[in-house]
Amino acid sequence: MGIFDRLVATARQKSPWVYRINASSCNGCDIEIGPCFCPRYDAEQLGVVLQGSPKHADILLITGAVTLRTEAAVREIYEQMPGPKAVVAIGSCPATGNVFAGSPSVRGGVEGIIPVDVYVPGCPPRPQAIMQGIHEAARLLAEGKTRWAGATEAHTLKLGEEMIS
Amino acid sequence: MTEVLRVAAAFLIWPGLISAALLGWLYLWLGRKTFARLQARQGPPFYQPFFDFVKLMGKQTVLPRGVNAGLFALLPWLSLAAMIFALALLPVPGTSSLSFSGDLILLLYLLEVPSLIEVVAGFTTRSVYGQVGAMREAIMTLGYNLPFITAFIALAIQGQSSNMRELLARPLGPTHLFAAIALFLAIPARMKMNPFSIANAEQEIVAGPLVEYNGRPLGIFELVHGLELVAMAGLFASLVSGSVQNPVIGMVVYLLVSMLVVVATTLLSAATARLKVQHALGFYWRWGALAAAAAVLVAAFLK
């Protein structure tokens, strides 16, 4: 990589702007995303800014088990984001559907609708885990190893002891 | 030849693009860090605005359907060109910037261009949020331009000249104080900071005029925002530093007062909530008008 490519890659890791979708979540995960931007955890230290428009974002945070109604919206918003982009699925709902799996109106997970890069398990995951997930997605953006860029598998965050306590 | 080089240096190096971009990133970081600390947060590291800009320049550009591609791409560069011209005319300490009779009027015209282009950008993106944001920005220009332009009219009345360097070289007096007050009233609205963050009200209209902008065009718009901050803070600072004889002390005063302006406006934005556009307009046409009238009267009668 030339020096400009390396600079841009560093910038992608240092400046991950985030947009979030609630794909029919119970709001528990969204409530946990909130403290990430408040004094106790402060994701702005990592350069994370919560953006209002998907066109201004690099990383998509998706919560919720994706009902049939929200499926089209999720796909459309993902398509509106300019590349390079990454997706972080927050909580157990976008991973497996959680307690709603099997329900006739629930898609049961976001896999297959949009390519997910990082799964952050939890119900809800703690803000530290969410921030770790965003940081992991930013790292993937920097290395060009997002599924948007052609990588084939998603990463599931392994929660350490410090996360569960 | 040396004249051409001097002009090119004024446009590109100091007080032009490169130094203004660096200062702009410094001021943007200072604003964000102060804002964060006031909220008991840590805030971003000092290189944050630079990496934000680089990242945006490395993004794809998604063109909204039905939007004119040429216009979409061109508008940010027009804004940047106007800002570079305006920065070259900034009355910074030393003799490096351009200075001629009438440069005050040219500077004021050039400083209007970024707001105008944001209004046009908001309307051309065919997004409802963009259009509401553009309309709000247009209304706000009617508000903040009253004290902003009148501050300079007051200085011109006092100095009987339209050459900025001449006007600012006069010893400090009551005119400078009232002009500074009027100018400071206009700066938060220009920079779209609370309580006048009306055009880019995230909770109300998503992102304002630039809602559909992304990628490299958005990067250029963000750069122009930083350059605008340098121009505004610099204009306020040159009110103070213009009369300083020693160029080194003048430069130190210029930079310190600029940073003070950034911190003061950030303090204001952290402590206030957003006004409604009619209240903001009312504020500018009552208190802004009062400050403007006071500045002109003091300039005409007190000197």
Coordinates of C-alpha atoms in Angstrom, one line a residue:
Chain A
M1 CA 0.0 0.0 0.0
G2 CA 1.2 3.4 -0.8
I3 CA 1.5 6.1 1.9
F4 CA -1.9 7.6 0.9
D5 CA -3.6 4.3 1.1
R6 CA -2.1 3.7 4.5
L7 CA -3.2 7.2 5.6
V8 CA -6.8 6.6 4.4
A9 CA -6.8 3.1 6.1
T10 CA -5.7 4.7 9.4
A11 CA -8.4 7.4 9.0
R12 CA -11.0 4.7 8.5
Q13 CA -10.1 3.1 11.8
K14 CA -9.8 6.5 13.7
S15 CA -13.0 8.0 12.4
P16 CA -15.8 5.4 12.4
W17 CA -19.1 7.3 12.0
V18 CA -22.1 5.3 13.1
Y19 CA -25.7 5.1 12.1
R20 CA -28.2 2.9 13.9
I21 CA -31.3 1.1 12.9
N22 CA -33.9 -0.4 15.2
A23 CA -35.3 -3.3 13.2
S24 CA -38.1 -3.9 15.6
S25 CA -36.0 -4.3 18.6
C26 CA -37.5 -4.2 22.2
N27 CA -35.3 -1.1 22.6
G28 CA -33.1 -2.7 25.2
C29 CA -30.1 -2.7 22.9
D30 CA -30.8 0.8 21.8
I31 CA -30.9 1.9 25.4
E32 CA -27.5 0.3 25.9
I33 CA -26.1 2.1 22.8
G34 CA -27.0 5.4 24.4
P35 CA -24.5 5.2 27.3
C36 CA -21.7 4.6 24.7
F37 CA -22.0 8.3 23.9
C38 CA -22.4 9.5 27.4
P39 CA -19.7 10.5 30.0
R40 CA -19.1 7.1 31.5
Y41 CA -18.0 5.3 28.3
D42 CA -17.6 8.2 25.7
A43 CA -17.1 6.6 22.4
E44 CA -16.0 9.9 20.9
Q45 CA -12.6 9.1 22.3
L46 CA -12.4 6.5 19.5
G47 CA -13.7 9.0 17.0
V48 CA -17.2 7.5 16.9
V49 CA -19.9 10.0 16.1
L50 CA -23.6 9.1 15.9
Q51 CA -24.8 10.4 12.6
G52 CA -28.4 11.2 11.7
S53 CA -28.2 10.3 8.0
P54 CA -27.0 6.9 6.7
K55 CA -25.2 8.7 4.0
H56 CA -22.9 10.2 6.6
A57 CA -22.0 6.9 8.3
D58 CA -19.4 4.1 7.9
I59 CA -20.8 1.6 10.3
L60 CA -24.4 0.4 10.6
L61 CA -25.5 -0.6 14.0
I62 CA -28.6 -2.9 13.8
T63 CA -30.7 -4.1 16.7
G64 CA -33.8 -6.2 16.7
A65 CA -35.0 -9.4 15.2
V66 CA -36.1 -7.9 11.8
T67 CA -39.8 -8.3 11.2
L68 CA -41.2 -8.7 7.6
R69 CA -42.0 -5.0 7.6
T70 CA -38.6 -3.8 8.5
E71 CA -36.7 -6.1 6.1
A72 CA -37.1 -3.8 3.1
A73 CA -36.1 -0.7 5.1
V74 CA -33.0 -2.4 6.5
R75 CA -31.9 -3.3 3.0
E76 CA -32.6 0.2 1.6
I77 CA -30.7 2.0 4.3
Y78 CA -27.7 -0.3 3.9
E79 CA -27.7 0.4 0.2
Q80 CA -27.8 4.2 0.8
M81 CA -24.6 4.1 2.8
P82 CA -21.5 4.9 0.7
G83 CA -18.7 2.3 0.9
P84 CA -16.5 1.2 2.5
K85 CA -19.0 0.2 5.1
A86 CA -19.4 -2.4 7.9
V87 CA -22.4 -3.8 9.8
V88 CA -22.4 -4.5 13.5
A89 CA -25.4 -6.6 14.7
I90 CA -26.0 -5.7 18.3
G91 CA -27.6 -8.2 20.6
S92 CA -28.9 -11.7 20.1
C93 CA -31.9 -10.7 18.1
P94 CA -30.2 -9.9 14.8
A95 CA -28.1 -13.0 15.2
T96 CA -30.7 -15.6 15.8
G97 CA -34.0 -14.0 16.4
N98 CA -33.5 -14.6 20.1
V99 CA -36.8 -15.3 21.9
F100 CA -38.8 -14.2 18.8
A101 CA -37.4 -16.9 16.5
G102 CA -40.1 -19.0 14.9
S103 CA -42.7 -16.2 15.1
P104 CA -44.6 -15.8 11.8
S105 CA -43.9 -12.0 11.5
V106 CA -40.3 -12.2 12.4
R107 CA -37.5 -12.8 9.9
G108 CA -35.3 -14.2 12.7
G109 CA -32.0 -12.6 12.2
V110 CA -30.4 -10.1 9.8
E111 CA -28.1 -12.6 8.0
G112 CA -29.2 -12.9 4.4
I113 CA -30.6 -9.4 4.3
I114 CA -27.4 -7.5 4.6
P115 CA -23.8 -8.8 5.1
V116 CA -22.9 -8.6 8.8
D117 CA -19.3 -8.1 9.9
V118 CA -19.5 -8.2 13.7
Y119 CA -22.0 -9.9 16.0
V120 CA -22.1 -8.5 19.5
P121 CA -23.9 -11.2 21.6
G122 CA -26.0 -10.2 24.6
C123 CA -29.5 -9.4 25.6
P124 CA -28.7 -6.6 25.8
P125 CA -24.9 -6.4 25.5
R126 CA -23.2 -4.0 27.8
P127 CA -21.9 -0.7 26.4
Q128 CA -18.4 -1.9 26.7
A129 CA -19.1 -4.8 24.4
I130 CA -20.9 -2.6 22.0
M131 CA -17.9 -0.2 21.9
Q132 CA -15.6 -3.2 21.4
G133 CA -17.9 -4.3 18.5
I134 CA -17.6 -0.9 16.9
H135 CA -13.9 -0.8 17.4
E136 CA -13.6 -4.3 15.7
A137 CA -15.7 -3.1 12.8
A138 CA -13.5 0.0 12.4
R139 CA -10.4 -2.3 12.4
L140 CA -12.0 -4.4 9.6
L141 CA -12.7 -1.2 7.7
A142 CA -9.1 -0.2 8.0
E143 CA -7.8 -3.5 6.8
G144 CA -10.3 -3.8 4.0
K145 CA -11.6 -7.0 5.4
T146 CA -15.3 -6.1 5.6
R147 CA -17.9 -8.3 3.9
W148 CA -18.6 -5.3 1.7
A149 CA -15.0 -5.5 0.5
G150 CA -15.3 -9.2 -0.2
A151 CA -14.6 -11.0 3.0
T152 CA -16.7 -14.1 3.5
E153 CA -17.2 -14.5 7.2
A154 CA -18.5 -12.5 10.1
H155 CA -16.8 -12.1 13.4
T156 CA -18.6 -12.9 16.6
L157 CA -17.3 -10.9 19.6
K158 CA -16.1 -13.2 22.3
L159 CA -17.0 -11.6 25.6
G160 CA -14.2 -11.7 28.2
E161 CA -14.5 -12.0 31.9
E162 CA -14.5 -8.2 32.2
M163 CA -17.6 -7.9 30.1
I164 CA -19.7 -10.4 32.0
S165 CA -18.8 -9.0 35.5
Chain B
M1 CA 6.9 37.2 -10.8
T2 CA 7.5 37.8 -7.1
E3 CA 4.1 39.4 -7.1
V4 CA 2.5 36.3 -8.5
L5 CA 4.3 34.2 -6.0
R6 CA 3.2 36.4 -3.2
V7 CA -0.4 36.2 -4.2
A8 CA -0.2 32.5 -4.7
A9 CA 1.4 32.1 -1.2
A10 CA -1.5 34.2 0.2
F11 CA -4.0 31.9 -1.4
L12 CA -2.4 28.6 -0.7
I13 CA -0.1 28.9 2.3
W14 CA -0.7 31.8 4.7
P15 CA -3.4 32.9 5.4
G16 CA -4.7 30.6 2.7
L17 CA -5.7 27.0 2.3
I18 CA -2.9 25.0 4.0
S19 CA -2.4 27.0 7.2
A20 CA -6.2 27.6 7.4
A21 CA -6.9 23.9 7.1
L22 CA -4.5 23.1 9.8
L23 CA -5.8 25.9 12.1
G24 CA -9.3 24.8 11.2
W25 CA -8.7 21.3 12.3
L26 CA -7.1 22.6 15.5
Y27 CA -10.1 24.9 16.3
L28 CA -12.6 22.1 15.4
W29 CA -10.7 19.8 17.8
L30 CA -10.6 22.5 20.5
G31 CA -14.3 23.0 20.2
R32 CA -15.1 19.3 20.4
K33 CA -12.7 18.7 23.3
T34 CA -14.1 21.7 25.2
F35 CA -17.7 20.6 24.5
A36 CA -16.8 17.1 25.8
R37 CA -15.0 18.3 28.9
L38 CA -18.0 20.5 29.7
Q39 CA -20.2 17.4 29.5
A40 CA -17.8 15.5 31.8
R41 CA -16.6 13.4 28.9
Q42 CA -13.0 12.8 27.6
G43 CA -13.5 14.0 24.0
P44 CA -11.7 13.1 20.8
P45 CA -7.8 13.1 20.4
F46 CA -6.2 16.1 18.8
Y47 CA -5.9 14.5 15.3
Q48 CA -9.6 13.7 15.1
P49 CA -10.8 16.4 12.6
F50 CA -7.9 15.6 10.3
F51 CA -8.7 11.9 10.1
D52 CA -12.4 12.7 9.7
F53 CA -11.5 14.7 6.6
V54 CA -9.2 12.0 5.2
K55 CA -11.7 9.3 5.8
L56 CA -14.4 11.2 4.0
M57 CA -12.1 11.9 1.0
G58 CA -11.6 8.1 0.8
K59 CA -15.3 7.2 0.6
Q60 CA -17.5 6.4 -2.3
T61 CA -20.0 9.0 -3.4
V62 CA -23.6 7.9 -3.6
L63 CA -25.7 10.1 -5.8
P64 CA -29.4 10.4 -4.9
R65 CA -31.8 9.6 -7.7
G66 CA -32.8 12.5 -9.8
V67 CA -30.2 14.8 -8.5
N68 CA -28.0 16.6 -11.1
A69 CA -24.6 14.9 -10.8
G70 CA -22.6 17.8 -12.0
L71 CA -24.2 20.2 -9.6
F72 CA -23.9 17.7 -6.7
A73 CA -20.1 17.4 -7.3
L74 CA -19.5 21.1 -8.2
L75 CA -21.1 22.9 -5.3
P76 CA -18.6 22.0 -2.6
W77 CA -15.7 23.0 -4.8
L78 CA -17.3 26.4 -5.5
S79 CA -17.7 26.9 -1.7
L80 CA -14.1 25.9 -1.2
A81 CA -12.9 28.3 -3.9
A82 CA -14.8 31.2 -2.3
M83 CA -13.4 30.4 1.1
I84 CA -9.9 30.3 -0.2
F85 CA -10.3 33.7 -1.8
A86 CA -11.8 35.0 1.5
L87 CA -9.0 33.6 3.5
A88 CA -6.4 35.2 1.3
L89 CA -8.0 38.6 2.1
L90 CA -8.1 38.0 5.9
P91 CA -6.3 40.8 7.7
V92 CA -3.8 38.6 9.6
P93 CA -0.8 40.1 11.4
G94 CA 2.2 40.7 9.2
T95 CA 2.2 41.7 5.6
S96 CA 1.4 38.4 3.9
S97 CA -2.2 38.9 3.1
L98 CA -3.5 40.9 0.1
S99 CA -4.7 44.3 0.9
F100 CA -6.3 47.0 -1.3
S101 CA -9.1 49.6 -1.1
G102 CA -12.4 47.8 -1.2
D103 CA -11.1 44.5 0.1
L104 CA -13.6 44.7 3.0
I105 CA -16.5 44.6 0.7
L106 CA -15.0 41.8 -1.3
L107 CA -14.4 39.8 1.8
L108 CA -17.9 40.2 3.1
Y109 CA -19.3 39.1 -0.3
L110 CA -17.0 36.0 -0.4
L111 CA -18.0 35.0 3.1
E112 CA -21.7 34.9 2.1
V113 CA -20.9 32.3 -0.6
P114 CA -20.6 29.2 1.6
S115 CA -24.0 29.9 3.2
L116 CA -25.6 30.5 -0.2
I117 CA -24.1 27.3 -1.6
E118 CA -25.4 25.3 1.4
V119 CA -28.9 26.7 0.7
V120 CA -28.6 25.7 -3.0
A121 CA -27.2 22.3 -2.0
G122 CA -30.1 21.7 0.3
F123 CA -32.6 22.5 -2.4
T124 CA -31.0 20.5 -5.1
T125 CA -30.8 17.3 -3.2
R126 CA -34.5 16.7 -3.5
S127 CA -34.7 15.6 0.1
V128 CA -37.4 17.1 2.4
Y129 CA -34.9 17.5 5.2
G130 CA -32.5 19.2 2.9
Q131 CA -35.1 21.6 1.7
V132 CA -36.3 22.5 5.2
G133 CA -32.7 22.9 6.3
A134 CA -31.9 25.1 3.3
M135 CA -34.9 27.3 4.0
R136 CA -33.9 27.6 7.7
E137 CA -30.3 28.5 6.7
A138 CA -31.6 31.1 4.3
I139 CA -33.8 32.6 7.0
M140 CA -30.9 32.6 9.5
T141 CA -28.7 34.5 7.0
L142 CA -31.3 37.3 7.2
G143 CA -30.8 37.3 10.9
Y144 CA -27.1 37.0 11.6
N145 CA -26.0 39.2 8.7
L146 CA -27.5 42.2 10.3
P147 CA -25.0 42.5 13.2
F148 CA -22.2 40.8 11.2
I149 CA -22.1 43.3 8.3
T150 CA -23.0 46.3 10.4
A151 CA -19.9 45.6 12.6
F152 CA -17.7 46.2 9.6
I153 CA -19.8 49.1 8.4
A154 CA -19.2 50.7 11.8
L155 CA -15.4 50.2 11.4
A156 CA -15.5 51.6 7.9
I157 CA -17.5 54.7 9.0
Q158 CA -15.0 55.3 11.8
G159 CA -11.9 54.8 9.5
Q160 CA -13.4 56.5 6.4
S161 CA -11.9 53.7 4.3
S162 CA -12.7 50.3 2.8
N163 CA -9.2 48.9 3.2
M164 CA -9.4 46.5 6.1
R165 CA -5.7 46.7 7.1
E166 CA -6.1 50.5 7.4
L167 CA -9.3 50.2 9.4
L168 CA -7.9 47.6 11.8
A169 CA -4.6 49.5 12.3
R170 CA -6.4 52.3 14.1
P171 CA -5.9 52.3 17.9
L172 CA -8.4 50.5 19.9
G173 CA -11.5 52.5 20.9
P174 CA -15.1 52.2 21.8
T175 CA -16.0 51.5 18.1
H176 CA -13.9 48.3 18.3
L177 CA -15.7 47.2 21.4
F178 CA -19.2 47.6 20.0
A179 CA -18.2 46.1 16.6
A180 CA -16.7 43.2 18.5
I181 CA -20.0 42.7 20.4
A182 CA -22.0 42.8 17.2
L183 CA -19.6 40.4 15.5
F184 CA -19.6 38.0 18.4
L185 CA -23.4 37.8 18.3
A186 CA -23.3 36.7 14.7
I187 CA -20.6 34.0 15.1
P188 CA -22.7 31.1 16.7
A189 CA -25.3 31.4 14.0
R190 CA -22.7 31.4 11.3
M191 CA -21.1 28.3 12.6
K192 CA -24.5 26.7 13.3
M193 CA -23.7 26.2 16.9
N194 CA -26.3 26.2 19.8
P195 CA -28.5 28.1 20.4
F196 CA -28.5 28.8 16.7
S197 CA -27.9 25.3 15.3
I198 CA -31.2 25.6 13.5
A199 CA -30.2 24.8 10.0
N200 CA -28.5 21.5 10.9
A201 CA -30.9 20.5 13.7
E202 CA -30.2 16.7 13.9
Q203 CA -33.2 15.9 16.1
E204 CA -35.6 17.8 13.8
I205 CA -34.4 17.5 10.2
V206 CA -31.8 14.7 10.3
A207 CA -28.8 16.8 9.1
G208 CA -30.1 19.9 7.4
P209 CA -29.0 21.0 3.9
L210 CA -26.2 18.4 3.7
V211 CA -28.4 15.4 4.6
E212 CA -27.8 13.7 1.2
Y213 CA -24.2 14.7 0.8
N214 CA -21.6 12.0 1.3
G215 CA -18.1 10.9 0.3
R216 CA -15.7 13.4 -1.2
P217 CA -18.2 16.3 -1.6
L218 CA -19.1 16.0 2.1
G219 CA -15.4 16.0 2.9
I220 CA -15.0 19.3 1.1
F221 CA -18.1 20.8 2.8
E222 CA -16.6 19.7 6.2
L223 CA -13.3 21.4 5.2
V224 CA -15.2 24.6 4.3
H225 CA -16.9 24.5 7.7
G226 CA -13.5 24.4 9.4
L227 CA -12.2 27.2 7.1
E228 CA -15.3 29.3 8.0
L229 CA -14.4 28.8 11.7
V230 CA -10.9 30.1 11.0
A231 CA -12.3 33.1 9.1
M232 CA -14.8 34.0 11.8
A233 CA -12.4 33.6 14.7
G234 CA -9.7 35.4 12.7
L235 CA -11.9 38.3 11.9
F236 CA -12.8 38.8 15.6
A237 CA -9.2 38.3 16.6
S238 CA -7.9 40.9 14.0
L239 CA -10.2 43.5 15.6
V240 CA -7.9 43.1 18.6
S241 CA -4.6 42.3 17.0
G242 CA -4.9 44.7 14.1
S243 CA -3.6 47.7 16.1
V244 CA -0.7 45.8 17.7
Q245 CA 2.6 47.2 16.2
N246 CA 5.0 44.3 16.9
P247 CA 4.2 41.5 14.4
V248 CA 5.2 38.7 16.7
I249 CA 3.0 39.9 19.5
G250 CA 0.3 40.6 17.0
M251 CA 0.4 37.0 15.8
V252 CA 0.4 35.6 19.3
V253 CA -2.6 37.8 20.2
Y254 CA -4.3 36.8 16.9
L255 CA -4.0 33.1 17.6
L256 CA -4.9 33.3 21.3
V257 CA -8.0 35.5 20.7
S258 CA -9.1 33.1 17.9
M259 CA -8.9 30.2 20.2
L260 CA -10.7 32.2 22.9
V261 CA -13.5 32.8 20.4
V262 CA -13.8 29.1 19.7
V263 CA -13.9 28.2 23.4
A264 CA -16.4 31.0 24.2
T265 CA -18.8 29.9 21.4
T266 CA -18.4 26.3 22.5
L267 CA -19.2 27.2 26.1
L268 CA -22.3 28.9 24.8
S269 CA -23.3 25.9 22.7
A270 CA -22.8 23.5 25.6
A271 CA -24.9 25.7 27.9
T272 CA -27.9 26.4 25.7
A273 CA -30.5 24.5 23.7
R274 CA -31.7 25.2 20.2
L275 CA -34.0 28.2 19.6
K276 CA -36.8 28.1 17.2
V277 CA -36.1 29.9 13.9
Q278 CA -38.7 32.7 14.6
H279 CA -37.1 33.3 18.1
A280 CA -33.7 33.3 16.6
L281 CA -34.7 35.8 13.9
G282 CA -36.5 37.9 16.7
F283 CA -33.3 37.8 18.7
Y284 CA -31.2 39.1 15.8
W285 CA -33.6 41.8 14.8
R286 CA -34.0 43.0 18.4
W287 CA -30.7 42.5 20.1
G288 CA -28.6 42.1 17.0
A289 CA -30.1 45.3 15.6
L290 CA -29.5 47.1 18.9
A291 CA -25.8 46.0 18.9
A292 CA -25.5 47.0 15.2
A293 CA -27.1 50.4 15.8
A294 CA -24.9 51.0 18.8
A295 CA -21.8 50.2 16.8
V296 CA -22.7 52.5 14.0
L297 CA -23.7 55.4 16.3
V298 CA -20.5 55.1 18.3
A299 CA -18.5 55.0 15.1
A300 CA -20.2 58.0 13.7
F301 CA -20.3 60.2 16.8
L302 CA -17.7 59.0 19.2
K303 CA -15.0 57.8 16.9

